[in-house]
mmCIF file of N, CA, C and O in Angstrom:
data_model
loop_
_atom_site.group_PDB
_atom_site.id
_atom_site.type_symbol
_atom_site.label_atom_id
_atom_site.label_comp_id
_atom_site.label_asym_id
_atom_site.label_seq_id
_atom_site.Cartn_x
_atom_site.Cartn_y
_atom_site.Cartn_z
ATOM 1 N N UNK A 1 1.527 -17.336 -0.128
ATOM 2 C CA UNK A 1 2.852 -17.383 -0.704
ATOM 3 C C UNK A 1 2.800 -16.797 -2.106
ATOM 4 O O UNK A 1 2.183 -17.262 -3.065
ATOM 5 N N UNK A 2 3.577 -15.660 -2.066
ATOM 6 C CA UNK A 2 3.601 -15.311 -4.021
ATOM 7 C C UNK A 2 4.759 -16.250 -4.718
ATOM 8 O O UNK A 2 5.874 -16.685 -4.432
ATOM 9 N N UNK A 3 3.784 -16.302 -5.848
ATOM 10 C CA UNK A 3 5.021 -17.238 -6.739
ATOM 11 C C UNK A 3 5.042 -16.008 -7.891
ATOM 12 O O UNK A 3 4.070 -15.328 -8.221
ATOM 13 N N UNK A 4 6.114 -15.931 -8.298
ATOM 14 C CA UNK A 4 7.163 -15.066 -9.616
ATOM 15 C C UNK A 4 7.391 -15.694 -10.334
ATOM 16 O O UNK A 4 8.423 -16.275 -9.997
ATOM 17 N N UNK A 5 6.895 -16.179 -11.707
ATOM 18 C CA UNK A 5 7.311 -17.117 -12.773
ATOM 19 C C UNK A 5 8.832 -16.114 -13.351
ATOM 20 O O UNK A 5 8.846 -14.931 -13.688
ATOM 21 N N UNK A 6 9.518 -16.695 -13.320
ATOM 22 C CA UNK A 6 11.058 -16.311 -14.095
ATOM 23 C C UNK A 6 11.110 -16.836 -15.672
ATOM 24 O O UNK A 6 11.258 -18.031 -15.932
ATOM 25 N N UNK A 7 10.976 -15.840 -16.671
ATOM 26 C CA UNK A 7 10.917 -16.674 -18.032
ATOM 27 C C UNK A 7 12.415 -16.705 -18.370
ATOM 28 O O UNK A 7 13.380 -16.389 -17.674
ATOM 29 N N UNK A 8 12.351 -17.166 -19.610
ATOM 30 C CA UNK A 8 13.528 -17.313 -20.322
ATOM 31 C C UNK A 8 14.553 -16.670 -20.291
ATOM 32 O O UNK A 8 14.138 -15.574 -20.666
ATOM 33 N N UNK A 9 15.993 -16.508 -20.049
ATOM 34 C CA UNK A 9 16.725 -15.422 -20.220
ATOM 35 C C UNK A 9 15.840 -13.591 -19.476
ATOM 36 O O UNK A 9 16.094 -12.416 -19.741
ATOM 37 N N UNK A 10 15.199 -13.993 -18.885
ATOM 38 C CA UNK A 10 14.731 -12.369 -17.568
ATOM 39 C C UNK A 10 15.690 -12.477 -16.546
ATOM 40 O O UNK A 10 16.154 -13.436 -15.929
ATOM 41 N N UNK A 11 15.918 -10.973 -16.510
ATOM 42 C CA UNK A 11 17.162 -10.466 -15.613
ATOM 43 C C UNK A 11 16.795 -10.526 -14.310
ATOM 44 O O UNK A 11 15.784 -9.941 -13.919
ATOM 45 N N UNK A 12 17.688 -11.342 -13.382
ATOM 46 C CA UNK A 12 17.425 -11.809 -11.838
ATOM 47 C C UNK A 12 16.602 -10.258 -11.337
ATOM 48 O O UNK A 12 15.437 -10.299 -10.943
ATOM 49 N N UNK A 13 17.271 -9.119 -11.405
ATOM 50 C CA UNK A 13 16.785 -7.662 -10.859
ATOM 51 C C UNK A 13 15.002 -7.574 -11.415
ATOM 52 O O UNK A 13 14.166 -7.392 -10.530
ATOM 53 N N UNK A 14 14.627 -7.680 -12.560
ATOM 54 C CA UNK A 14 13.509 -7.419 -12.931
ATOM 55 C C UNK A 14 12.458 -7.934 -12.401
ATOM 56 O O UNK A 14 11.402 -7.364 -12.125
ATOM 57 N N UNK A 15 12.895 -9.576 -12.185
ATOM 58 C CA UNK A 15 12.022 -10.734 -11.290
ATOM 59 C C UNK A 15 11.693 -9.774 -10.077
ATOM 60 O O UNK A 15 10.629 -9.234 -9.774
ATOM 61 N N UNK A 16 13.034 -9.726 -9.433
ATOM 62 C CA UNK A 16 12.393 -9.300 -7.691
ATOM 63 C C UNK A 16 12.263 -7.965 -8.249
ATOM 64 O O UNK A 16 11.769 -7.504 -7.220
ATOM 65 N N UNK A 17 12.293 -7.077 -8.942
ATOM 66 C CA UNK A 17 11.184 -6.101 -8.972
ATOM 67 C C UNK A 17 9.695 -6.265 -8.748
ATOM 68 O O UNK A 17 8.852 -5.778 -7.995
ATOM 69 N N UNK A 18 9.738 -7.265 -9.839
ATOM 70 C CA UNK A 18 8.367 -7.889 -9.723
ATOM 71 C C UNK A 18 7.693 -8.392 -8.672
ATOM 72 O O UNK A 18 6.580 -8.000 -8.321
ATOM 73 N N UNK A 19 8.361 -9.301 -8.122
ATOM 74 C CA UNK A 19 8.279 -9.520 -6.570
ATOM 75 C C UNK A 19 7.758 -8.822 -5.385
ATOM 76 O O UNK A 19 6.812 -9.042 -4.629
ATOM 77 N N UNK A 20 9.039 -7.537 -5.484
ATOM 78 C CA UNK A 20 8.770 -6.782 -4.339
ATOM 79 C C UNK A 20 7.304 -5.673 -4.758
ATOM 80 O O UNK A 20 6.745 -5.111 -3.816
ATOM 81 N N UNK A 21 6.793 -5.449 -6.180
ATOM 82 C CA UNK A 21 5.574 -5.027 -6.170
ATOM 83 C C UNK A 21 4.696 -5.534 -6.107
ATOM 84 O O UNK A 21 3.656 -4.937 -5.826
ATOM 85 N N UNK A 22 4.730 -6.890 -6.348
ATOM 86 C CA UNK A 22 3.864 -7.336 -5.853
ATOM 87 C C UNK A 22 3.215 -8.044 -4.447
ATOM 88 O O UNK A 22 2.149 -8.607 -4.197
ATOM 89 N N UNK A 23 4.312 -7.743 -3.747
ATOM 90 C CA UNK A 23 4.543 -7.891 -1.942
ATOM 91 C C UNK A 23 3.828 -6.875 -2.143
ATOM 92 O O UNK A 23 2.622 -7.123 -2.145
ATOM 93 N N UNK A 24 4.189 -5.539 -2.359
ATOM 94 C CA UNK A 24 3.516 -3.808 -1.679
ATOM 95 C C UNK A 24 2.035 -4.208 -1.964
ATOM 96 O O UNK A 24 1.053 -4.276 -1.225
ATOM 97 N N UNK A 25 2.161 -4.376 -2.894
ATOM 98 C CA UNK A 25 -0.063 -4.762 -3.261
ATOM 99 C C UNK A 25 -0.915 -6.301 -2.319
ATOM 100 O O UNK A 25 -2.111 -6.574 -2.214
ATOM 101 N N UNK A 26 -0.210 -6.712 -2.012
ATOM 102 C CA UNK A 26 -0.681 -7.675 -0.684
ATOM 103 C C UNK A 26 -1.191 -6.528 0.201
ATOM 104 O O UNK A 26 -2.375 -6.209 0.313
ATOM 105 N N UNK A 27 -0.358 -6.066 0.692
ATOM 106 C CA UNK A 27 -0.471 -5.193 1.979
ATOM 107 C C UNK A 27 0.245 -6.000 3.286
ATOM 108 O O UNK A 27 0.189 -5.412 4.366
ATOM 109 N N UNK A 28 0.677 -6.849 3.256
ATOM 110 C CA UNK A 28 1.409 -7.523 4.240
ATOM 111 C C UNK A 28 1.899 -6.596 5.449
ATOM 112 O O UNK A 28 1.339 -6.595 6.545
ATOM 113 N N UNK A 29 3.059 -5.773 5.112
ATOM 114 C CA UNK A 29 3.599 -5.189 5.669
ATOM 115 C C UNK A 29 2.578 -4.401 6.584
ATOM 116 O O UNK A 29 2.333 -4.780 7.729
ATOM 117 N N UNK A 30 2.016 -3.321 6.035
ATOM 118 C CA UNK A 30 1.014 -2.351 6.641
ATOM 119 C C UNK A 30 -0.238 -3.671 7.248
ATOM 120 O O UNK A 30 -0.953 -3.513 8.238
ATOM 121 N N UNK A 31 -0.234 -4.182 6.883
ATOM 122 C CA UNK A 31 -1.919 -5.307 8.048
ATOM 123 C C UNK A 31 -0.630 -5.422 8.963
ATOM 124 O O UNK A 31 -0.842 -4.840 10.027
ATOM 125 N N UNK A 32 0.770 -6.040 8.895
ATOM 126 C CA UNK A 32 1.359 -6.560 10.013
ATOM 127 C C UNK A 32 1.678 -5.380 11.615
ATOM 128 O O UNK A 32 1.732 -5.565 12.830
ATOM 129 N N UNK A 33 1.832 -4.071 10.586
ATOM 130 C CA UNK A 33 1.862 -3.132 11.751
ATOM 131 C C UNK A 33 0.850 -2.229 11.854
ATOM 132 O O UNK A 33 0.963 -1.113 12.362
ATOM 133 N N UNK A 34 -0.148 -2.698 11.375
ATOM 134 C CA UNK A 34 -1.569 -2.249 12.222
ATOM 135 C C UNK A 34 -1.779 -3.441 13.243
ATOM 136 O O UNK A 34 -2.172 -3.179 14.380
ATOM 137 N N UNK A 35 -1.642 -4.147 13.036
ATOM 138 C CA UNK A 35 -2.001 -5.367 14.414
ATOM 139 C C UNK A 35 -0.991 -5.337 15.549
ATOM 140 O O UNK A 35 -1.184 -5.937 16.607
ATOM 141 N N UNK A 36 0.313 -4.469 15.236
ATOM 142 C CA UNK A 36 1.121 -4.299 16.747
ATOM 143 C C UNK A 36 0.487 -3.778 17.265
ATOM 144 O O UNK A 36 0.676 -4.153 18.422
ATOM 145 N N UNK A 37 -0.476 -2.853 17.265
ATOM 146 C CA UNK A 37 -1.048 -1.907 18.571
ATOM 147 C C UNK A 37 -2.809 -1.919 18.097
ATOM 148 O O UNK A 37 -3.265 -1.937 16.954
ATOM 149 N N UNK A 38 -3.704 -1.897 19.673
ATOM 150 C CA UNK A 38 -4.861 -1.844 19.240
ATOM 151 C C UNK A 38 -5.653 -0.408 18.860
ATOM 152 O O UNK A 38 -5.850 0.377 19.788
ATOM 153 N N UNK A 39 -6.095 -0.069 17.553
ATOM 154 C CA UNK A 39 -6.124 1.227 17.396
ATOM 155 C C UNK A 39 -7.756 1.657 17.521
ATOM 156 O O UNK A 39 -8.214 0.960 16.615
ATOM 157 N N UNK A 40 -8.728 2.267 18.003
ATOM 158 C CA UNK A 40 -9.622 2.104 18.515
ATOM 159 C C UNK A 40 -10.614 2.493 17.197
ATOM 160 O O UNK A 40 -10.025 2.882 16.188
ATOM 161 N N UNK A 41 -12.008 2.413 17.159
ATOM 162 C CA UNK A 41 -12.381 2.374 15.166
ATOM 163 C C UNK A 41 -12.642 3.790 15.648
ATOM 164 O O UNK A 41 -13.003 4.208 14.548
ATOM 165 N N UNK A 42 -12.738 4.835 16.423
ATOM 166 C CA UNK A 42 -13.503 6.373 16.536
ATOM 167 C C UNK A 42 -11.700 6.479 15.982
ATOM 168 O O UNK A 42 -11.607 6.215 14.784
ATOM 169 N N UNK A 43 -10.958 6.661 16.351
ATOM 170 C CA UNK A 43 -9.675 7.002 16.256
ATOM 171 C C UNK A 43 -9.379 6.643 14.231
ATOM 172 O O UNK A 43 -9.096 7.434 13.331
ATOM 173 N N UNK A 44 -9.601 5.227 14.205
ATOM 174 C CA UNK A 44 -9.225 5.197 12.441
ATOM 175 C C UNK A 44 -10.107 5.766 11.765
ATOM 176 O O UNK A 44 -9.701 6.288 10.727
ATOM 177 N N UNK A 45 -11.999 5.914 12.165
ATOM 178 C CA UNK A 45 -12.657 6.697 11.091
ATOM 179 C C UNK A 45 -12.263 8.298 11.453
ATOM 180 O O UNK A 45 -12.226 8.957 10.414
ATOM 181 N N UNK A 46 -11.988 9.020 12.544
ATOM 182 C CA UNK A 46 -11.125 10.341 12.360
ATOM 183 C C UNK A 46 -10.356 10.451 11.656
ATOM 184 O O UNK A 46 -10.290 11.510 11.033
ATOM 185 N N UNK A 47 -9.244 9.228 11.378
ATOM 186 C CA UNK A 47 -8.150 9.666 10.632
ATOM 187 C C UNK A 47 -8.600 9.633 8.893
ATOM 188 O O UNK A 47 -8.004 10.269 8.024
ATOM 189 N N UNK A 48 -9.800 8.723 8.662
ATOM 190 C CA UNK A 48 -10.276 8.841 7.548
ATOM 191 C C UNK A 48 -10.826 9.919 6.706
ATOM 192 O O UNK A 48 -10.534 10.330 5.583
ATOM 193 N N UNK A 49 -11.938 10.342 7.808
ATOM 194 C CA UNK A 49 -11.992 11.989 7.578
ATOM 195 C C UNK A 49 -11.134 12.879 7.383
ATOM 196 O O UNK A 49 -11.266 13.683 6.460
ATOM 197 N N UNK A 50 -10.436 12.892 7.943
ATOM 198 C CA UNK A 50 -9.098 13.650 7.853
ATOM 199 C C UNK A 50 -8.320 13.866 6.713
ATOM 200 O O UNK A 50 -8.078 14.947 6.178
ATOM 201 N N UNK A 51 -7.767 12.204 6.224
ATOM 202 C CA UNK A 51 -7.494 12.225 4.851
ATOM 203 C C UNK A 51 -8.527 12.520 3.707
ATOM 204 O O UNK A 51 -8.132 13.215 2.771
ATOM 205 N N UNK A 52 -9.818 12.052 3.700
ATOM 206 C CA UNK A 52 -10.682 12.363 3.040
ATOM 207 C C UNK A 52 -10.744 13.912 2.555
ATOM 208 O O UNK A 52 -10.798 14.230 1.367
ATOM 209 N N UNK A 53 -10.728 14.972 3.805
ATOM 210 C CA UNK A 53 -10.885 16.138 3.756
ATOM 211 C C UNK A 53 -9.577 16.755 3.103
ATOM 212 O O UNK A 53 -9.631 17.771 2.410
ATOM 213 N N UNK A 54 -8.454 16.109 3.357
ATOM 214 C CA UNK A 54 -7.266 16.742 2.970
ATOM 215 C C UNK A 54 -7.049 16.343 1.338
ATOM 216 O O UNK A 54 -6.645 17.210 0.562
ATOM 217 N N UNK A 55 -7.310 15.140 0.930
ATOM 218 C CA UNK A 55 -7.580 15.005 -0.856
ATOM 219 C C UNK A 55 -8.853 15.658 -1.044
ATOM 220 O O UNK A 55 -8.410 16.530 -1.791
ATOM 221 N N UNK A 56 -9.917 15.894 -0.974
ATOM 222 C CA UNK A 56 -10.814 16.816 -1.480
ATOM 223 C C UNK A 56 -10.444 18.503 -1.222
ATOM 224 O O UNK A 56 -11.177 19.341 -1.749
ATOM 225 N N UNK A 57 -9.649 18.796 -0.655
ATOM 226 C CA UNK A 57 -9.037 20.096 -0.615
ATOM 227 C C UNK A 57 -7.868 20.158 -1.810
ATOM 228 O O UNK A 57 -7.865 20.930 -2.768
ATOM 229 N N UNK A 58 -7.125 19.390 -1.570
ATOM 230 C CA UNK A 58 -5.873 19.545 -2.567
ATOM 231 C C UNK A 58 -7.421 19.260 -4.013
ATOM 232 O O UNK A 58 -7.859 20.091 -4.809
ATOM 233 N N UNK A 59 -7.689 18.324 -3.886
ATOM 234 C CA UNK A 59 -8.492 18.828 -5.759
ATOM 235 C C UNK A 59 -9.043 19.341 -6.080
ATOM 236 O O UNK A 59 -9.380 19.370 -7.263
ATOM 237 N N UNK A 60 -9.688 20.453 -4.676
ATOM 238 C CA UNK A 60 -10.664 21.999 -4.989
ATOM 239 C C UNK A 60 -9.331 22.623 -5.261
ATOM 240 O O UNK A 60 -9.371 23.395 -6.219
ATOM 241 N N UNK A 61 -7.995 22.489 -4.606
ATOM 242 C CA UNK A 61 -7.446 23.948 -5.054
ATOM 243 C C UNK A 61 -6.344 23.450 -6.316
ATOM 244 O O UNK A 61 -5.366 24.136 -6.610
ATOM 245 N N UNK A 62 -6.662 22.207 -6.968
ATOM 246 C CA UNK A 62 -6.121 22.187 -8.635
ATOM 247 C C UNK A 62 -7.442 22.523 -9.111
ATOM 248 O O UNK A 62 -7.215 23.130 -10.158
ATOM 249 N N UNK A 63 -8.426 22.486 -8.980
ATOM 250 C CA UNK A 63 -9.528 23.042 -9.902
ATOM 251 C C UNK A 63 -9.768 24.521 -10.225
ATOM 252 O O UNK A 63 -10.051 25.109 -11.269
ATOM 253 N N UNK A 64 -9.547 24.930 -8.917
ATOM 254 C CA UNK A 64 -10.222 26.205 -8.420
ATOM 255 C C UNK A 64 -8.998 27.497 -9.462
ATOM 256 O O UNK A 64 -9.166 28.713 -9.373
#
């Protein structure tokens, strides 16, 4: 359960700002819909590579 301390006079909007970033950094959401479907580990370390290869490309070609 996250708790949001609300101080003194803080604007209701700023709180659940706070809130909802700090929901995104749980990861809640994304663990909840990786567990709808079973995804096999050859299948997620491909996709790792994948991304891996695709950020080490984009920062050879800001270097390069």
């Amino acid at each position: 359960m996250l708790i949001i301390p609300i101080k003194d006079g803080e604007n209701i909007d700023r709180a659940l700002k706070r809130y909802k970033r700090k929901f995104d950094k749980t990861g809640t959401v994304r663990q909840l819909r990786a567990r709808q479907a079973f995804t096999k580990p050859s299948v997620v370390r491909r996709a790792q590579v994948q991304k891996a290869a695709y950020i080490q490309n984009l920062r050879d070609n800001i270097e390069g």
